[in-house]
Structure formats: C-alpha cells, structure tokens
Amino acid sequence: AQSVTQLGSHVSVSEGALVLLRCNYSSSVPPYLFWYVQYPNQGLQLLLKYTTGATLVKGINGFEAEFKKSETSFHLTKPSAHMSDAAEYFCAVSEGRGNNRLAFGKGNQVVVIP
Amino acid sequence: DGGITQSPKYLFRKEGQNVTLSCEQNLNHDAMYWYRQDPGQGLRLIYYSQIVNDFQKGDIAEGYSVSREKKESFPLTVTSAQKNPTAFYLCASSNDASYYGYTFGSGTRLTVV
C-alpha cells in the first residue's frame, strides 16, 4: 500500500524567504503525486500534480514541485514566501491509473513571519 | 459553476444524538468520499463510494453510516456510537482520482456540546 511522509508538522518561514516542504512516498508502482493547500476552516484546494512527463511541475500561487524517482520524493517549493501562504499543505499519492483513492500525508502547517 | 457543497458549515450536537452531514456535488463524479480531520492527524478516511448504491468502509468507519441513493449525494450520519465526534468533516468527489485527484467541499465543523 502506498504511504506518504511529511516531516515537521509546523514550518515557520520569514516573509520573502524560500518555502520548502518535504514529501516522501512509498509506492510499488510509478506514482501519481499531488500537493493540496488548506486555508483555515476551508476544504483542500489542488496546488499541483505530477502524473507523467516533465518532473518539475508548476502550480498555482507560484509553487512548484519536483518528482525525483531515485529519492522517492516530491518536495514543494516557493522562492519567496508571502503572508498569504500561511496555510496547511498536504502531499498525496495514488498508485497509478485505476486506483481511485489517494493516501495523504499528515500535513505541514506553514506560518509566515513578517 | 460545478462544485461540491457541504452543509451546514457549523453544527452543534448534544451527546447521544445522531446527526447527518450533507454532501452534494454537480460535477457528475462517480466516486465520493468522507474524511475526518483532527489537529495534527491529517485526513482519515471514514467511508467512500465508487458508484450509486455501493460504499465501502474506510479506516475509521465505526460510529458512522452513509448512503448513496443518488449519484449527486453522499450524506454522512454521525451516530451516538461515535465516542469522540467533535471534528472537521470533509467530503470529496472524483472521476479517476489517480489522475485528477479529488475535489473537496468546504467542510462541516461538528461540535458536541
């Protein structure tokens, strides 16, 4: 079964600094990978996804993530943090086409310091 | 606009009472899901349904029940058997989740008083 590891439940970053959220997965087949963002008292919104093709994927709000098969990783980055990036971020994995469920990591709560 | 609607946004329940959370989608998605979210525990799957009139238990189904009589609707009942029902509940839907991921509703916050 697939699983997702996100280390560090809370991540603090200064405004204007790099945002880096780490995601490692385990999967027996080539994975499809997702990052979601959740603002307080709201549902999750898709930031970006990797299915096939280019391993560097760009998403909304200036975020991007790189799929590294050799490292089983899909880390999320943003060059310069903005106050509006304060939210919870979830990484998720699916084991290829036909599997209709996602496995989620426990999430990272991002705090942006002015 | 197509989307997924959860109601109510906030819900208060007395101990010992059953309560039903609504989830409706107009995305024509076949699959629907219910998750429970508690601080620091991420998302835990309660029930999911791949097709009308069929559903499967997730990881924490005890104390919950669902029905799927229509493609658009997947209500969740929190029964009095659920020991700690206070949480944020999220509904999601999908066609081919492995490729497209889920579309989530905005959630219902249930508080037992």
mmCIF file of C-alpha atoms in Angstrom:
data_model
loop_
_atom_site.group_PDB
_atom_site.id
_atom_site.type_symbol
_atom_site.label_atom_id
_atom_site.label_comp_id
_atom_site.label_asym_id
_atom_site.label_seq_id
_atom_site.Cartn_x
_atom_site.Cartn_y
_atom_site.Cartn_z
ATOM 1 C CA ALA A 1 0.000 0.000 0.000
ATOM 2 C CA GLN A 2 1.148 3.498 -0.692
ATOM 3 C CA SER A 3 2.125 5.886 2.109
ATOM 4 C CA VAL A 4 3.263 9.481 2.405
ATOM 5 C CA THR A 5 5.650 11.072 4.891
ATOM 6 C CA GLN A 6 5.711 14.786 5.622
ATOM 7 C CA LEU A 7 8.164 15.711 8.356
ATOM 8 C CA GLY A 8 7.664 18.655 10.675
ATOM 9 C CA SER A 9 4.023 19.378 11.451
ATOM 10 C CA HIS A 10 4.757 23.120 11.792
ATOM 11 C CA VAL A 11 7.078 25.052 9.483
ATOM 12 C CA SER A 12 7.990 28.688 10.108
ATOM 13 C CA VAL A 13 9.348 30.827 7.293
ATOM 14 C CA SER A 14 10.144 34.516 7.088
ATOM 15 C CA GLU A 15 8.314 36.642 4.573
ATOM 16 C CA GLY A 16 10.371 36.714 1.371
ATOM 17 C CA ALA A 17 12.321 33.554 2.233
ATOM 18 C CA LEU A 18 12.236 30.191 0.477
ATOM 19 C CA VAL A 19 9.390 27.852 1.316
ATOM 20 C CA LEU A 20 10.421 24.181 1.257
ATOM 21 C CA LEU A 21 8.040 21.396 2.264
ATOM 22 C CA ARG A 22 9.303 17.843 2.027
ATOM 23 C CA CYS A 23 7.273 14.871 0.863
ATOM 24 C CA ASN A 24 8.491 11.288 0.562
ATOM 25 C CA TYR A 25 6.310 8.429 -0.598
ATOM 26 C CA SER A 26 6.364 4.692 -0.814
ATOM 27 C CA SER A 27 4.697 3.030 -3.751
ATOM 28 C CA SER A 28 5.039 -0.293 -5.525
ATOM 29 C CA VAL A 29 4.264 1.220 -8.916
ATOM 30 C CA PRO A 30 5.042 4.566 -10.569
ATOM 31 C CA PRO A 31 3.068 7.058 -8.506
ATOM 32 C CA TYR A 32 0.839 9.955 -9.306
ATOM 33 C CA LEU A 33 1.560 12.751 -6.817
ATOM 34 C CA PHE A 34 -0.383 15.752 -5.586
ATOM 35 C CA TRP A 35 0.000 18.783 -3.326
ATOM 36 C CA TYR A 36 -3.046 20.408 -1.758
ATOM 37 C CA VAL A 37 -3.416 23.607 0.285
ATOM 38 C CA GLN A 38 -5.981 24.225 3.015
ATOM 39 C CA TYR A 39 -6.804 27.641 4.452
ATOM 40 C CA PRO A 40 -8.453 27.831 7.900
ATOM 41 C CA ASN A 41 -11.943 26.335 8.062
ATOM 42 C CA GLN A 42 -11.952 25.545 4.357
ATOM 43 C CA GLY A 43 -11.626 22.482 2.171
ATOM 44 C CA LEU A 44 -8.486 21.405 0.340
ATOM 45 C CA GLN A 45 -7.546 23.006 -2.968
ATOM 46 C CA LEU A 46 -5.270 21.392 -5.541
ATOM 47 C CA LEU A 47 -1.935 23.216 -5.859
ATOM 48 C CA LEU A 48 -0.280 20.979 -8.446
ATOM 49 C CA LYS A 49 0.093 17.388 -9.562
ATOM 50 C CA TYR A 50 2.569 15.073 -11.245
ATOM 51 C CA THR A 51 1.298 12.271 -13.467
ATOM 52 C CA THR A 52 3.773 11.712 -16.299
ATOM 53 C CA GLY A 53 6.210 13.750 -18.362
ATOM 54 C CA ALA A 54 8.213 16.685 -17.029
ATOM 55 C CA THR A 55 9.363 16.044 -13.484
ATOM 56 C CA LEU A 56 9.260 19.717 -12.491
ATOM 57 C CA VAL A 57 5.656 20.810 -12.233
ATOM 58 C CA LYS A 58 4.361 24.313 -11.651
ATOM 59 C CA GLY A 59 1.215 25.081 -9.759
ATOM 60 C CA ILE A 60 -0.876 27.967 -8.578
ATOM 61 C CA ASN A 61 0.348 30.832 -6.364
ATOM 62 C CA GLY A 62 3.974 30.469 -7.508
ATOM 63 C CA PHE A 63 4.524 26.990 -6.089
ATOM 64 C CA GLU A 64 6.367 24.213 -7.866
ATOM 65 C CA ALA A 65 7.413 20.654 -7.065
ATOM 66 C CA GLU A 66 9.935 18.221 -8.481
ATOM 67 C CA PHE A 67 9.411 14.474 -8.759
ATOM 68 C CA LYS A 68 12.610 12.548 -8.027
ATOM 69 C CA LYS A 69 12.093 8.850 -8.544
ATOM 70 C CA SER A 70 15.502 7.853 -7.172
ATOM 71 C CA GLU A 71 14.758 9.676 -3.923
ATOM 72 C CA THR A 72 11.022 8.798 -3.845
ATOM 73 C CA SER A 73 10.380 12.472 -3.188
ATOM 74 C CA PHE A 74 8.061 15.236 -4.331
ATOM 75 C CA HIS A 75 9.149 18.334 -2.423
ATOM 76 C CA LEU A 76 7.179 21.578 -2.724
ATOM 77 C CA THR A 77 8.933 24.934 -3.044
ATOM 78 C CA LYS A 78 8.212 28.616 -3.486
ATOM 79 C CA PRO A 79 11.116 31.067 -3.895
ATOM 80 C CA SER A 80 9.648 33.880 -1.825
ATOM 81 C CA ALA A 81 7.050 33.427 0.909
ATOM 82 C CA HIS A 82 4.105 35.776 1.162
ATOM 83 C CA MET A 83 1.866 36.298 4.165
ATOM 84 C CA SER A 84 -0.981 34.765 2.183
ATOM 85 C CA ASP A 85 0.932 31.452 2.017
ATOM 86 C CA ALA A 86 0.109 30.772 5.667
ATOM 87 C CA ALA A 87 -1.961 27.593 5.436
ATOM 88 C CA GLU A 88 -1.747 23.829 5.816
ATOM 89 C CA TYR A 89 -0.223 21.821 2.984
ATOM 90 C CA PHE A 90 -0.844 18.149 2.231
ATOM 91 C CA CYS A 91 1.034 15.786 -0.037
ATOM 92 C CA ALA A 92 -0.889 12.843 -1.520
ATOM 93 C CA VAL A 93 -0.075 9.806 -3.658
ATOM 94 C CA SER A 94 -2.034 7.411 -5.833
ATOM 95 C CA GLU A 95 -0.747 4.135 -7.214
ATOM 96 C CA GLY A 96 -1.373 4.743 -10.875
ATOM 97 C CA ARG A 97 -4.435 4.726 -13.091
ATOM 98 C CA GLY A 98 -7.463 2.778 -11.950
ATOM 99 C CA ASN A 99 -6.818 3.195 -8.247
ATOM 100 C CA ASN A 100 -9.496 5.627 -7.151
ATOM 101 C CA ARG A 101 -8.101 6.554 -3.731
ATOM 102 C CA LEU A 102 -5.394 8.874 -2.531
ATOM 103 C CA ALA A 103 -3.157 8.435 0.509
ATOM 104 C CA PHE A 104 -2.418 11.704 2.330
ATOM 105 C CA GLY A 105 0.476 12.811 4.487
ATOM 106 C CA LYS A 106 -0.260 14.356 7.877
ATOM 107 C CA GLY A 107 0.276 17.872 6.581
ATOM 108 C CA ASN A 108 2.554 20.848 7.246
ATOM 109 C CA GLN A 109 1.184 23.954 8.952
ATOM 110 C CA VAL A 110 3.089 26.885 7.444
ATOM 111 C CA VAL A 111 3.498 30.056 9.496
ATOM 112 C CA VAL A 112 4.869 33.134 7.729
ATOM 113 C CA ILE A 113 6.768 35.563 9.955
ATOM 114 C CA PRO A 114 6.659 39.231 8.908
ATOM 115 C CA ASP B 1 -20.464 26.601 -11.640
ATOM 116 C CA GLY B 2 -19.861 22.963 -10.841
ATOM 117 C CA GLY B 3 -18.753 22.106 -7.376
ATOM 118 C CA ILE B 4 -19.297 20.189 -4.182
ATOM 119 C CA THR B 5 -21.426 21.627 -1.379
ATOM 120 C CA GLN B 6 -21.346 20.654 2.270
ATOM 121 C CA SER B 7 -23.928 21.835 4.735
ATOM 122 C CA PRO B 8 -24.175 23.108 7.330
ATOM 123 C CA LYS B 9 -20.846 24.876 7.844
ATOM 124 C CA TYR B 10 -21.115 24.572 11.636
ATOM 125 C CA LEU B 11 -23.131 22.000 13.550
ATOM 126 C CA PHE B 12 -23.678 21.501 17.240
ATOM 127 C CA ARG B 13 -24.936 18.250 18.661
ATOM 128 C CA LYS B 14 -25.881 17.098 22.099
ATOM 129 C CA GLU B 15 -24.319 13.903 23.370
ATOM 130 C CA GLY B 16 -26.387 10.850 22.495
ATOM 131 C CA GLN B 17 -27.923 12.348 19.361
ATOM 132 C CA ASN B 18 -27.425 11.271 15.778
ATOM 133 C CA VAL B 19 -26.670 13.982 13.241
ATOM 134 C CA THR B 20 -26.464 13.940 9.442
ATOM 135 C CA LEU B 21 -23.985 15.949 7.381
ATOM 136 C CA SER B 22 -24.948 16.770 3.819
ATOM 137 C CA CYS B 23 -22.697 16.498 0.755
ATOM 138 C CA GLU B 24 -23.948 17.288 -2.737
ATOM 139 C CA GLN B 25 -21.964 17.521 -5.997
ATOM 140 C CA ASN B 26 -22.913 18.606 -9.508
ATOM 141 C CA LEU B 27 -19.650 17.549 -11.127
ATOM 142 C CA ASN B 28 -21.045 14.257 -12.437
ATOM 143 C CA HIS B 29 -18.385 12.419 -10.441
ATOM 144 C CA ASP B 30 -18.849 8.711 -9.797
ATOM 145 C CA ALA B 31 -16.798 8.471 -6.604
ATOM 146 C CA MET B 32 -17.403 10.280 -3.327
ATOM 147 C CA TYR B 33 -15.506 10.233 -0.027
ATOM 148 C CA TRP B 34 -15.835 11.317 3.601
ATOM 149 C CA TYR B 35 -12.795 12.305 5.662
ATOM 150 C CA ARG B 36 -12.386 13.353 9.250
ATOM 151 C CA GLN B 37 -9.743 15.919 10.152
ATOM 152 C CA ASP B 38 -8.337 16.424 13.660
ATOM 153 C CA PRO B 39 -5.398 18.719 14.531
ATOM 154 C CA GLY B 40 -2.078 17.004 13.865
ATOM 155 C CA GLN B 41 -3.679 13.823 12.494
ATOM 156 C CA GLY B 42 -4.148 14.730 8.866
ATOM 157 C CA LEU B 43 -7.096 13.290 6.934
ATOM 158 C CA ARG B 44 -8.608 9.966 7.912
ATOM 159 C CA LEU B 45 -10.980 8.162 5.558
ATOM 160 C CA ILE B 46 -14.375 7.278 7.006
ATOM 161 C CA TYR B 47 -16.329 5.892 4.025
ATOM 162 C CA TYR B 48 -16.154 6.049 0.270
ATOM 163 C CA SER B 49 -18.440 5.166 -2.608
ATOM 164 C CA GLN B 50 -17.361 4.324 -6.146
ATOM 165 C CA ILE B 51 -20.864 4.034 -7.547
ATOM 166 C CA VAL B 52 -24.513 4.555 -6.634
ATOM 167 C CA ASN B 53 -25.900 2.056 -4.101
ATOM 168 C CA ASP B 54 -22.442 0.861 -3.124
ATOM 169 C CA PHE B 55 -19.988 2.049 -0.487
ATOM 170 C CA GLN B 56 -17.021 0.755 1.483
ATOM 171 C CA LYS B 57 -15.666 1.355 4.956
ATOM 172 C CA GLY B 58 -12.538 3.385 5.311
ATOM 173 C CA ASP B 59 -10.052 3.393 8.152
ATOM 174 C CA ILE B 60 -12.325 4.811 10.880
ATOM 175 C CA ALA B 61 -15.903 3.777 9.984
ATOM 176 C CA GLU B 62 -17.036 2.815 13.489
ATOM 177 C CA GLY B 63 -19.818 5.077 14.718
ATOM 178 C CA TYR B 64 -20.615 6.421 11.246
ATOM 179 C CA SER B 65 -23.042 5.430 8.489
ATOM 180 C CA VAL B 66 -23.591 6.565 4.903
ATOM 181 C CA SER B 67 -25.941 6.076 1.973
ATOM 182 C CA ARG B 68 -25.546 6.612 -1.757
ATOM 183 C CA GLU B 69 -29.019 6.584 -3.291
ATOM 184 C CA LYS B 70 -28.210 9.248 -5.885
ATOM 185 C CA LYS B 71 -25.039 9.983 -7.785
ATOM 186 C CA GLU B 72 -25.068 13.575 -6.572
ATOM 187 C CA SER B 73 -25.493 12.929 -2.861
ATOM 188 C CA PHE B 74 -23.468 11.146 -0.168
ATOM 189 C CA PRO B 75 -24.776 12.034 3.323
ATOM 190 C CA LEU B 76 -22.848 11.030 6.439
ATOM 191 C CA THR B 77 -24.595 10.201 9.701
ATOM 192 C CA VAL B 78 -22.607 10.523 12.903
ATOM 193 C CA THR B 79 -24.283 8.194 15.364
ATOM 194 C CA SER B 80 -24.327 8.218 19.135
ATOM 195 C CA ALA B 81 -21.904 5.280 18.983
ATOM 196 C CA GLN B 82 -19.106 7.576 17.804
ATOM 197 C CA LYS B 83 -17.148 8.254 21.001
ATOM 198 C CA ASN B 84 -15.441 11.467 20.014
ATOM 199 C CA PRO B 85 -17.346 13.085 17.150
ATOM 200 C CA THR B 86 -16.073 16.655 17.534
ATOM 201 C CA ALA B 87 -14.003 17.258 14.376
ATOM 202 C CA PHE B 88 -13.880 18.892 10.956
ATOM 203 C CA TYR B 89 -15.518 16.708 8.292
ATOM 204 C CA LEU B 90 -14.589 16.934 4.631
ATOM 205 C CA CYS B 91 -16.432 15.481 1.660
ATOM 206 C CA ALA B 92 -14.705 14.929 -1.678
ATOM 207 C CA SER B 93 -15.566 13.597 -5.100
ATOM 208 C CA SER B 94 -13.671 12.388 -8.133
ATOM 209 C CA ASN B 95 -13.663 10.741 -11.522
ATOM 210 C CA ASP B 96 -10.374 8.849 -11.770
ATOM 211 C CA ALA B 97 -8.796 10.149 -8.575
ATOM 212 C CA SER B 98 -5.427 8.692 -9.505
ATOM 213 C CA TYR B 99 -5.089 11.147 -12.393
ATOM 214 C CA TYR B 100 -7.259 14.126 -11.411
ATOM 215 C CA GLY B 101 -7.151 13.951 -7.640
ATOM 216 C CA TYR B 102 -10.133 14.915 -5.507
ATOM 217 C CA THR B 103 -12.411 17.949 -5.481
ATOM 218 C CA PHE B 104 -13.199 18.883 -1.892
ATOM 219 C CA GLY B 105 -16.133 20.603 -0.269
ATOM 220 C CA SER B 106 -15.607 23.415 2.223
ATOM 221 C CA GLY B 107 -16.192 21.205 5.243
ATOM 222 C CA THR B 108 -18.527 20.932 8.226
ATOM 223 C CA ARG B 109 -17.289 21.580 11.745
ATOM 224 C CA LEU B 110 -19.164 19.394 14.195
ATOM 225 C CA THR B 111 -19.056 20.163 17.899
ATOM 226 C CA VAL B 112 -20.617 18.021 20.607
ATOM 227 C CA VAL B 113 -21.977 20.109 23.466
#
